[in-house]
Coordinates of C-alpha atoms in Angstrom, one line a residue:
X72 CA 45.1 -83.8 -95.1
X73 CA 46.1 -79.9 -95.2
X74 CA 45.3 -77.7 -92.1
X75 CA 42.8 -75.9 -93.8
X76 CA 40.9 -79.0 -94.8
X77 CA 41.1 -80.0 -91.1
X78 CA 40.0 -76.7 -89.9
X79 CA 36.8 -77.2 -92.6
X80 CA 36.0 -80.3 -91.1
X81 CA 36.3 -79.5 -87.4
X82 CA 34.2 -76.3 -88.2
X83 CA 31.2 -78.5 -89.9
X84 CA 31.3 -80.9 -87.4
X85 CA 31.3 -78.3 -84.3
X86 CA 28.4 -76.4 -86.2
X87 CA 26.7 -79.7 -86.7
X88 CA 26.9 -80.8 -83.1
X89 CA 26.3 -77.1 -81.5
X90 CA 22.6 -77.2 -83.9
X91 CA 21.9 -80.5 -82.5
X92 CA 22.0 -79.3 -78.9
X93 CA 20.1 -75.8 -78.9
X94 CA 17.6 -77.7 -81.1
X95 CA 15.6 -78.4 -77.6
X96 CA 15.3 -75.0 -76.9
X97 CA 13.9 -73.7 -80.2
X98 CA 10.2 -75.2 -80.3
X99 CA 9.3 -72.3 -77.8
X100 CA 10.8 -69.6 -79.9
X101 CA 9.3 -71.0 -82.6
X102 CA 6.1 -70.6 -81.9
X103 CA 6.7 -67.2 -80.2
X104 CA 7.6 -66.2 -83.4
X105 CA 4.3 -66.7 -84.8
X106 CA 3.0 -64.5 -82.3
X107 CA 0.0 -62.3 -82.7
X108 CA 1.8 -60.4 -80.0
X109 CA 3.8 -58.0 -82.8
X110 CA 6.5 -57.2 -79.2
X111 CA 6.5 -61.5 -78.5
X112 CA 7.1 -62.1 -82.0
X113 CA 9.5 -59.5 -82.5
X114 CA 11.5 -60.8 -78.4
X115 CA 11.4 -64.6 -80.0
X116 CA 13.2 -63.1 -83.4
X117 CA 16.0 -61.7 -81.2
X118 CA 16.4 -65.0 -78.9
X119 CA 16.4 -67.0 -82.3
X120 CA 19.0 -64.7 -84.0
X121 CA 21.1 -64.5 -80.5
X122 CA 20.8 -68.3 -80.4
X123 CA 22.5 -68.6 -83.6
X124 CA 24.7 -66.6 -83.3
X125 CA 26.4 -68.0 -80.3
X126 CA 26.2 -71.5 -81.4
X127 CA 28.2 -70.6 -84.3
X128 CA 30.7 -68.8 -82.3
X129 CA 31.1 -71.3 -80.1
X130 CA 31.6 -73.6 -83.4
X131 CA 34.5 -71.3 -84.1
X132 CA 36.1 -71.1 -80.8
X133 CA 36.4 -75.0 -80.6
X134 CA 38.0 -74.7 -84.4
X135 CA 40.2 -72.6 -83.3
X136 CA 41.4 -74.7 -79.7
X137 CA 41.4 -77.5 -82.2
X138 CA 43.7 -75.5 -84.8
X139 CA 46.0 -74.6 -81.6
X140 CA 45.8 -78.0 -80.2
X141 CA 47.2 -78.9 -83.8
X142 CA 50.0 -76.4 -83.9
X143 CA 51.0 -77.5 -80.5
X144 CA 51.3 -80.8 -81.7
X145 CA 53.2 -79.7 -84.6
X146 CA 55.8 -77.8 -82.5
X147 CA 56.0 -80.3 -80.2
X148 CA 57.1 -82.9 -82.8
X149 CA 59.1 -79.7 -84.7
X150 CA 61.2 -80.1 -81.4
X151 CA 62.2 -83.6 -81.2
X152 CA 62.9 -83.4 -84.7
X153 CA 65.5 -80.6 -84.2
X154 CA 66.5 -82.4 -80.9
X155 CA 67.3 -85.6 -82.9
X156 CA 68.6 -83.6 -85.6
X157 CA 71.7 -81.8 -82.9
X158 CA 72.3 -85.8 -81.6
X159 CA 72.7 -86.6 -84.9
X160 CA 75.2 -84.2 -85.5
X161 CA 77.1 -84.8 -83.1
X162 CA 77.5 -88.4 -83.6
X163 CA 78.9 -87.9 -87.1
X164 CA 82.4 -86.9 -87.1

């Protein structure tokens, strides 16, 4: 699987979890937003919008810890390779 596949999939998947948990919250907003109150109605719009967006920023800040998590990995196996690599070397006459 290529990075950037992974990095889809982690991305879905943190969206997908971050909606699940601020669905609890948004029964209130949604009916503030129906308001007859034009200043609760337009209060509930801004929660509802600031809601979202921080659930999917959070959704990309755990993409990218997994992404760097990843390239850790990466460079940490990039290292024993090379490490193997010199022994090698040095082994063969």
């Amino acid at each position: 699987m290529s990075t950037s596949s992974f990095s889809s999939i982690l991305l879905l998947v943190g969206t997908l979890a971050l909606a699940g948990c601020q669905s609890g919250t948004e029964a209130p907003v949604a009916a503030d937003l129906n308001s007859a109150n034009p200043a609760v109605a337009e209060q509930a719009r801004k929660v509802q919008e600031l809601t979202t967006q921080i659930a999917q920023q959070k959704a990309v800040i755990e993409t990218e810890k997994n992404k760097l998590t990843a390239m850790e990995q990466q460079l940490e196996g990039s290292k024993q390779n090379l490490e193997g690599i010199k022994k090698e070397v040095q082994a063969t006459p």
